[in-house]
mmCIF file of C-alpha atoms in Angstrom:
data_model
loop_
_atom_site.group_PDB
_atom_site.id
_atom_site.type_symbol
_atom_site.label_atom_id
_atom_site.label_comp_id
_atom_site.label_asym_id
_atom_site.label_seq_id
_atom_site.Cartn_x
_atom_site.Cartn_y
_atom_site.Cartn_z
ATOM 1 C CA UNK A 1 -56.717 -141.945 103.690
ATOM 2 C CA UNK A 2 -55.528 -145.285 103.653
ATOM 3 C CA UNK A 3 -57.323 -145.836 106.882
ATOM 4 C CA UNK A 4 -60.617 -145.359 105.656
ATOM 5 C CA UNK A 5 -59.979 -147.275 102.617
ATOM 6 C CA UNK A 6 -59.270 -150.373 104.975
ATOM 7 C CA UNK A 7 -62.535 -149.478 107.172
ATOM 8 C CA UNK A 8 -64.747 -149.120 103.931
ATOM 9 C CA UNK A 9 -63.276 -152.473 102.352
ATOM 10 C CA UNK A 10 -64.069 -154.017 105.681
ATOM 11 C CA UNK A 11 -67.614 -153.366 105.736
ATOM 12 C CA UNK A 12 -68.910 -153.722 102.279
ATOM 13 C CA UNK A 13 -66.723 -157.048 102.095
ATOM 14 C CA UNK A 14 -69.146 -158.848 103.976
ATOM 15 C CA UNK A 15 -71.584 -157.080 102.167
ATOM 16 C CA UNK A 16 -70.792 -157.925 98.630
ATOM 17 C CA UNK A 17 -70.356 -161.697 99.827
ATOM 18 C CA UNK A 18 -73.572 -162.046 101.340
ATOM 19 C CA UNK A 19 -74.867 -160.400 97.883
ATOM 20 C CA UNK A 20 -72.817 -162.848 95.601
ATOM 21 C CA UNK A 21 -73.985 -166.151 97.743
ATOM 22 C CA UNK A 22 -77.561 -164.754 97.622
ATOM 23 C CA UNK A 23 -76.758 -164.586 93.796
ATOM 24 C CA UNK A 24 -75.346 -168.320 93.565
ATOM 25 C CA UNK A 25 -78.001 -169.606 96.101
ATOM 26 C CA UNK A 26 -80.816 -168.670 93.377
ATOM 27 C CA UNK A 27 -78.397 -169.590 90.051
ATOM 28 C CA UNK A 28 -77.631 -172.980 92.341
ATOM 29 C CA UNK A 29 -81.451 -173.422 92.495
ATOM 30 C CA UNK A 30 -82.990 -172.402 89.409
ATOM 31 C CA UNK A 31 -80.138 -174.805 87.678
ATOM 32 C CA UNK A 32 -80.718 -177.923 89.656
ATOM 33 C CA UNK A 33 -84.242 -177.526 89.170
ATOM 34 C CA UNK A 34 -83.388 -177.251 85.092
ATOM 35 C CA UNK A 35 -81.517 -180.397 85.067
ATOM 36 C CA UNK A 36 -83.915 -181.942 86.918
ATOM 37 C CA UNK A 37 -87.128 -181.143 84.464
ATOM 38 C CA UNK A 38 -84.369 -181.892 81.234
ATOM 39 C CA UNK A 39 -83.910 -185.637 83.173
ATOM 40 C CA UNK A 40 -87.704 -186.148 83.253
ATOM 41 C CA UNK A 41 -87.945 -184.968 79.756
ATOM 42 C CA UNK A 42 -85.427 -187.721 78.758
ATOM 43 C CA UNK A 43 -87.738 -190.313 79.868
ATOM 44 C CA UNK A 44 -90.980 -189.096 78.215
ATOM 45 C CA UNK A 45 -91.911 -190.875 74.692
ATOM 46 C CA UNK A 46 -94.980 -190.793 72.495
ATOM 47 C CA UNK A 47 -95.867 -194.600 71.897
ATOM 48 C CA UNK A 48 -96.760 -195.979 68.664
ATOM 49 C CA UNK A 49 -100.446 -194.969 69.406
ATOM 50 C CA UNK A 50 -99.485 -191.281 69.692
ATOM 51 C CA UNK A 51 -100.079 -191.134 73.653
ATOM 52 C CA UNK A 52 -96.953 -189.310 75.617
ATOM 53 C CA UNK A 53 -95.548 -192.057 77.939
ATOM 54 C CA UNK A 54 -93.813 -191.693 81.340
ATOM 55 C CA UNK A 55 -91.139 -194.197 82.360
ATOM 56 C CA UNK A 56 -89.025 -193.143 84.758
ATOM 57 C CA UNK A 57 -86.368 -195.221 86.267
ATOM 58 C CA UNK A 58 -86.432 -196.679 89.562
ATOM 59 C CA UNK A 59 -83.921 -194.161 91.041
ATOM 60 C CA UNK A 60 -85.880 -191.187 89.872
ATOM 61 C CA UNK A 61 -88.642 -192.801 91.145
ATOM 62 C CA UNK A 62 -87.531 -193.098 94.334
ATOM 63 C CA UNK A 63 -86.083 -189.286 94.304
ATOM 64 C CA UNK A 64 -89.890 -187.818 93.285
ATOM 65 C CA UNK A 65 -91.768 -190.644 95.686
ATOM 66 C CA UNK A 66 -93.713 -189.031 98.372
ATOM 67 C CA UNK A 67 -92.160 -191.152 100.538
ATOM 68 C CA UNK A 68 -88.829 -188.958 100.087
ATOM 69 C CA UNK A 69 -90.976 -186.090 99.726
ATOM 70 C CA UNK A 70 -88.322 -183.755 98.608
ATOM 71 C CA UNK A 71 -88.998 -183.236 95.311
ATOM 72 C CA UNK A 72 -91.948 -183.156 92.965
ATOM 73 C CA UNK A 73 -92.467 -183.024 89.189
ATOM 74 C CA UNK A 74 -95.647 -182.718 86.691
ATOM 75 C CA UNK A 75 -95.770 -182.835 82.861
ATOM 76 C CA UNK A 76 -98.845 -180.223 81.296
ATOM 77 C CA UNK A 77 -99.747 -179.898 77.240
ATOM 78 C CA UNK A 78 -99.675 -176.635 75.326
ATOM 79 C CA UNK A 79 -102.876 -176.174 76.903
ATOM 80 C CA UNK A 80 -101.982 -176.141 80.565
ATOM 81 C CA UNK A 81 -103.768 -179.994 80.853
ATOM 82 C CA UNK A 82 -101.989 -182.181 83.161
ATOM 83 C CA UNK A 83 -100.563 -185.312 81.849
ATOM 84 C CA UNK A 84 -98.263 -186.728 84.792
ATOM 85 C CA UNK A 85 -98.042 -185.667 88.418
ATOM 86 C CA UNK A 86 -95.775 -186.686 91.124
ATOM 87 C CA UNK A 87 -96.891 -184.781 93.747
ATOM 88 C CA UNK A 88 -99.883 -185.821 96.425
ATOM 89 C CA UNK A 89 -102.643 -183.730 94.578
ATOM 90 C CA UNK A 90 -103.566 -184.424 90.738
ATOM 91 C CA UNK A 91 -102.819 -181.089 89.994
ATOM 92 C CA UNK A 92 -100.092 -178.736 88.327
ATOM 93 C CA UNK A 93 -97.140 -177.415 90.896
ATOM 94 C CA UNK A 94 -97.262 -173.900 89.632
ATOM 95 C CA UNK A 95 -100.550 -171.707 89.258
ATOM 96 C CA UNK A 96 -101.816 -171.807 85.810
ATOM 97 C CA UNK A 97 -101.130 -169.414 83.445
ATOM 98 C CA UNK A 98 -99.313 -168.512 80.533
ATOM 99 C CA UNK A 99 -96.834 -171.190 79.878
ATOM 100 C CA UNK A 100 -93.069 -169.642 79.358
ATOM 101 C CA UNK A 101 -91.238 -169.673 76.099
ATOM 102 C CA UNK A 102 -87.870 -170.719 78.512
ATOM 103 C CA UNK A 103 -87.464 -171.893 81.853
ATOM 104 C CA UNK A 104 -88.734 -169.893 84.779
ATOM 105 C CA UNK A 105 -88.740 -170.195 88.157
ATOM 106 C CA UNK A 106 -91.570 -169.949 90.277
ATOM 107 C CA UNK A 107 -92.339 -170.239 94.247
ATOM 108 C CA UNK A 108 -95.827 -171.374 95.856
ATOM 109 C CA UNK A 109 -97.321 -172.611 98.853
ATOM 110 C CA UNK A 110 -98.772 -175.991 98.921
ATOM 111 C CA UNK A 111 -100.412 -176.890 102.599
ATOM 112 C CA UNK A 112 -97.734 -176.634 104.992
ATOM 113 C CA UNK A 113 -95.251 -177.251 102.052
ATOM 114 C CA UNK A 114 -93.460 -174.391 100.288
ATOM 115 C CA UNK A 115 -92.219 -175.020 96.625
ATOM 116 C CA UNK A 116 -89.947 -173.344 94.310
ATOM 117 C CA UNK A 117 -88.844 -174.514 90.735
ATOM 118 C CA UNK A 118 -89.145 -173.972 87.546
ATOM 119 C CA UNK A 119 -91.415 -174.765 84.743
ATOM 120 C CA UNK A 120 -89.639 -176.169 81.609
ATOM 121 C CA UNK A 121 -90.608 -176.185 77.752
ATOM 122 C CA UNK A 122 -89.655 -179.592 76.270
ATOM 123 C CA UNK A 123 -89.829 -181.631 73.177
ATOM 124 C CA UNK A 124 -90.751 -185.147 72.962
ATOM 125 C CA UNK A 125 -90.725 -186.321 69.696
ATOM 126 C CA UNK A 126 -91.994 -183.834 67.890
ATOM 127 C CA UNK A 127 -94.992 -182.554 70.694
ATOM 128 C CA UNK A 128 -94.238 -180.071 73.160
ATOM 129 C CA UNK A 129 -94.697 -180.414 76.660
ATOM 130 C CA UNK A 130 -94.010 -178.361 79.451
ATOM 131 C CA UNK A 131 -92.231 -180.261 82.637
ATOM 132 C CA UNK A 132 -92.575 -178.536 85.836
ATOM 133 C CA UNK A 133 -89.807 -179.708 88.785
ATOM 134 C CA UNK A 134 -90.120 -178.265 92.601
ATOM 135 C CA UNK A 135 -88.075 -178.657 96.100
ATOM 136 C CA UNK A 136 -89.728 -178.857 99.108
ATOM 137 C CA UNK A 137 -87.939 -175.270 101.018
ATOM 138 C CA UNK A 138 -88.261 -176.932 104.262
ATOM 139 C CA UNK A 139 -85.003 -179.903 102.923
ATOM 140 C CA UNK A 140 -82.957 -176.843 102.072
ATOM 141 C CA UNK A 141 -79.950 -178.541 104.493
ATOM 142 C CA UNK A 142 -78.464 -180.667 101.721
ATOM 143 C CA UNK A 143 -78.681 -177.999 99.373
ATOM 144 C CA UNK A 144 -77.438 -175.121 101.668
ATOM 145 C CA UNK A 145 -74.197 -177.663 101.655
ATOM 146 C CA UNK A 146 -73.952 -177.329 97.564
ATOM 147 C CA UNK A 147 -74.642 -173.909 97.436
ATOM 148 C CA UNK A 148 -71.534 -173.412 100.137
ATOM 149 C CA UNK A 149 -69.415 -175.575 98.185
ATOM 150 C CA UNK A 150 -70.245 -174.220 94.646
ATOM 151 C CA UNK A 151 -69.470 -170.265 96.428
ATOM 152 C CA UNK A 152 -66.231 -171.271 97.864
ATOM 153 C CA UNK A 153 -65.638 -173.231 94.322
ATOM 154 C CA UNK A 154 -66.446 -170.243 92.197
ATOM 155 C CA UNK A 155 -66.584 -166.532 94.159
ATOM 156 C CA UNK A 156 -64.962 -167.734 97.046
ATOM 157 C CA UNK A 157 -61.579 -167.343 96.399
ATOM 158 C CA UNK A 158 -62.020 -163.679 95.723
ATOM 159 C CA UNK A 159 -61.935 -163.310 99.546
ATOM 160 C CA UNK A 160 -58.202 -164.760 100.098
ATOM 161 C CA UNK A 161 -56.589 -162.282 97.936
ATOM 162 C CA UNK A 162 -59.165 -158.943 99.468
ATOM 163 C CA UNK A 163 -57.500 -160.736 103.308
ATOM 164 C CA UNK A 164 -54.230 -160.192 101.789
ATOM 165 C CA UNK A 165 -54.515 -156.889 100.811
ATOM 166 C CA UNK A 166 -56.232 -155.896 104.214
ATOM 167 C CA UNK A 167 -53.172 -157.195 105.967
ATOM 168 C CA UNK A 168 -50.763 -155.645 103.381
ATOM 169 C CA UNK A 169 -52.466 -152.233 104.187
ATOM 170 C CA UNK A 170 -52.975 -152.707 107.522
ATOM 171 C CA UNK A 171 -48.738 -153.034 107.713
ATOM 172 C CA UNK A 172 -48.437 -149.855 105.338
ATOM 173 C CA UNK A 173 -50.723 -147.794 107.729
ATOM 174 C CA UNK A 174 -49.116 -149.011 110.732
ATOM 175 C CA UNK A 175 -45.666 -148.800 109.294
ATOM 176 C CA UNK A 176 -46.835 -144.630 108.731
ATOM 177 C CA UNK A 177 -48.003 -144.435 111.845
ATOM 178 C CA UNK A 178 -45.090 -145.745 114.001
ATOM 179 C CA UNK A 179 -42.436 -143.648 111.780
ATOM 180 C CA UNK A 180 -43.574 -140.349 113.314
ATOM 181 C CA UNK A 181 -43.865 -141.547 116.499
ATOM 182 C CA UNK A 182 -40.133 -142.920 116.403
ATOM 183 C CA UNK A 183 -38.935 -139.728 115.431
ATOM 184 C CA UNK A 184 -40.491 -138.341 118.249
ATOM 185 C CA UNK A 185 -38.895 -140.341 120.621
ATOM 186 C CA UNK A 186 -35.616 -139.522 119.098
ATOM 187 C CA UNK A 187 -36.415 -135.774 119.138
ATOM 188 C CA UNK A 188 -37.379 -136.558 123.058
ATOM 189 C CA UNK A 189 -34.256 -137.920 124.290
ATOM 190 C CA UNK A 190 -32.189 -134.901 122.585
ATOM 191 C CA UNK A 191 -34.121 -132.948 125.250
ATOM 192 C CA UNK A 192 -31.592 -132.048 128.206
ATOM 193 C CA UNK A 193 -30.846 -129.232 130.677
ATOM 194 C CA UNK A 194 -28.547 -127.624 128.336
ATOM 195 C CA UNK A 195 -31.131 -128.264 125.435
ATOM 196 C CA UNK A 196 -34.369 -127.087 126.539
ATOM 197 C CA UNK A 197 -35.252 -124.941 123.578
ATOM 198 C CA UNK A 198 -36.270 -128.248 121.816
ATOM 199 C CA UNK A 199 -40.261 -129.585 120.951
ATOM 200 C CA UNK A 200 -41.805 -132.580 120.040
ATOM 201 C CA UNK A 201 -43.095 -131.812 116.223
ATOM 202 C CA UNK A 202 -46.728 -132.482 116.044
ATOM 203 C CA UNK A 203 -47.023 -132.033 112.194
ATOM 204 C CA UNK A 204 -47.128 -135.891 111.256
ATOM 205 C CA UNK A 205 -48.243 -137.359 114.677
ATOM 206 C CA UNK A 206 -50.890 -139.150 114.601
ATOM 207 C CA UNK A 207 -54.577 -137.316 115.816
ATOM 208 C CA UNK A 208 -54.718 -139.641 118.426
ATOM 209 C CA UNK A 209 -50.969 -139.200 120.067
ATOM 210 C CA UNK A 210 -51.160 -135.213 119.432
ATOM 211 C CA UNK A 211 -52.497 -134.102 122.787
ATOM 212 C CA UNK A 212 -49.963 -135.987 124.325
ATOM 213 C CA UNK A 213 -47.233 -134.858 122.298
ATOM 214 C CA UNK A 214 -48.954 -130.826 123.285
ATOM 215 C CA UNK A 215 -49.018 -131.476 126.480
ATOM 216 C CA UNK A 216 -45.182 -132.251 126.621
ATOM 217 C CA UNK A 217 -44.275 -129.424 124.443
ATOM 218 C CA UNK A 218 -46.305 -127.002 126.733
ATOM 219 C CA UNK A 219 -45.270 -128.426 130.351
ATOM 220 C CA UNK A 220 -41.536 -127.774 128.380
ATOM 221 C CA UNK A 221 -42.853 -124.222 127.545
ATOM 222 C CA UNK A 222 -43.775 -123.588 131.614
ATOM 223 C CA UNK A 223 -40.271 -125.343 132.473
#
């Protein structure tokens, strides 16, 4: 019935949102993240004595500072060796392991900080590197505010025209509903002393104005 279609919509609706801004919260994530390690890519060079060189701008060095303590980059070698670190230990972000072919994100547990990024392959020159990029989970307020604007942006939308539809079928099934009902009132007031051989027909009321309608029909039965 129509009826349940509108209850079923109404419950997995909030459902399937929560599920898609889950979905963008992550994509949101893992592609700020990706810009970030392609930014600090941009500024790595190999100098004319083939050493890789860091030289990051003053605004990006404000952004990784501990001060701001936010967010937090290191640059490894093929070989997992650390080459430049942001963060307050000398150390790689991520665990060690084996370093990924693409970007992939990753999620650890530094002191009382929790970090999720990615880790990044890169080429400088003609060396690869691999550029890891992290964000503090506990400074997730400004980002909670992109990831709303990005839904409403891009998934959003979907919910205006699902409202609409709720309210165009919620005037259908009331529309249905109300028709029987009107003819039963009509039926009613044909009811007199010369016409009491006339019921209330139950066959379209609906379930929940049926005992009612009986109980008319049979107190006209004892009459």
């Amino acid at each position: 019935r129509s009826s349940d279609l509108v209850a079923l919509t109404a419950v997995f609706m909030p459902l399937v949102l929560f599920w898609l801004l889950s979905q963008e919260t992550g994509s949101l994530h893992q592609r700020e993240m990706e810009d970030q390690a392609s930014t600090v890519a941009r500024f790595l060079s190999v100098s004319p004595d083939g050493q890789l060189v860091l030289d990051l701008p003053p605004a990006l060095k404000a952004q990784f500072s501990q001060a701001y303590g936010r967010y937090f980059y290191a640059v490894l070698d093929p070989d997992g060796k650390l080459l430049f670190s942001s963060g307050p230990e000398a150390s790689p972000l991520f665990p060690p392991g084996v370093l990924p072919s693409a970007a992939e994100i990753h999620e650890v547990q530094h002191g009382n900080m929790v970090i999720s990024g990615v880790t990044a392959p890169e080429t400088v020159g003609r060396r690869r590197v691999f550029v890891q990029v992290g964000e503090d989970l506990s400074h997730r307020d400004v980002l909670t505010d992109d990831i709303v604007a990005n839904f409403f942006l891009r998934v959003g939308w979907i919910t205006l025209p699902i409202l609409l539809l709720l309210l165009t079928a919620d005037i259908i099934i009331f529309r249905r509903a109300v028709r029987p009902l009107i003819q039963a009132s009509q039926d009613a007031q044909n009811i007199g002393p010369m016409r009491t051989d006339i019921r209330i027909p139950t066959a379209n009321i609906p379930s929940e104005i049926r005992p009612l309608v009986e109980a008319v029909n049979q107190a006209l039965d004892r009459l």
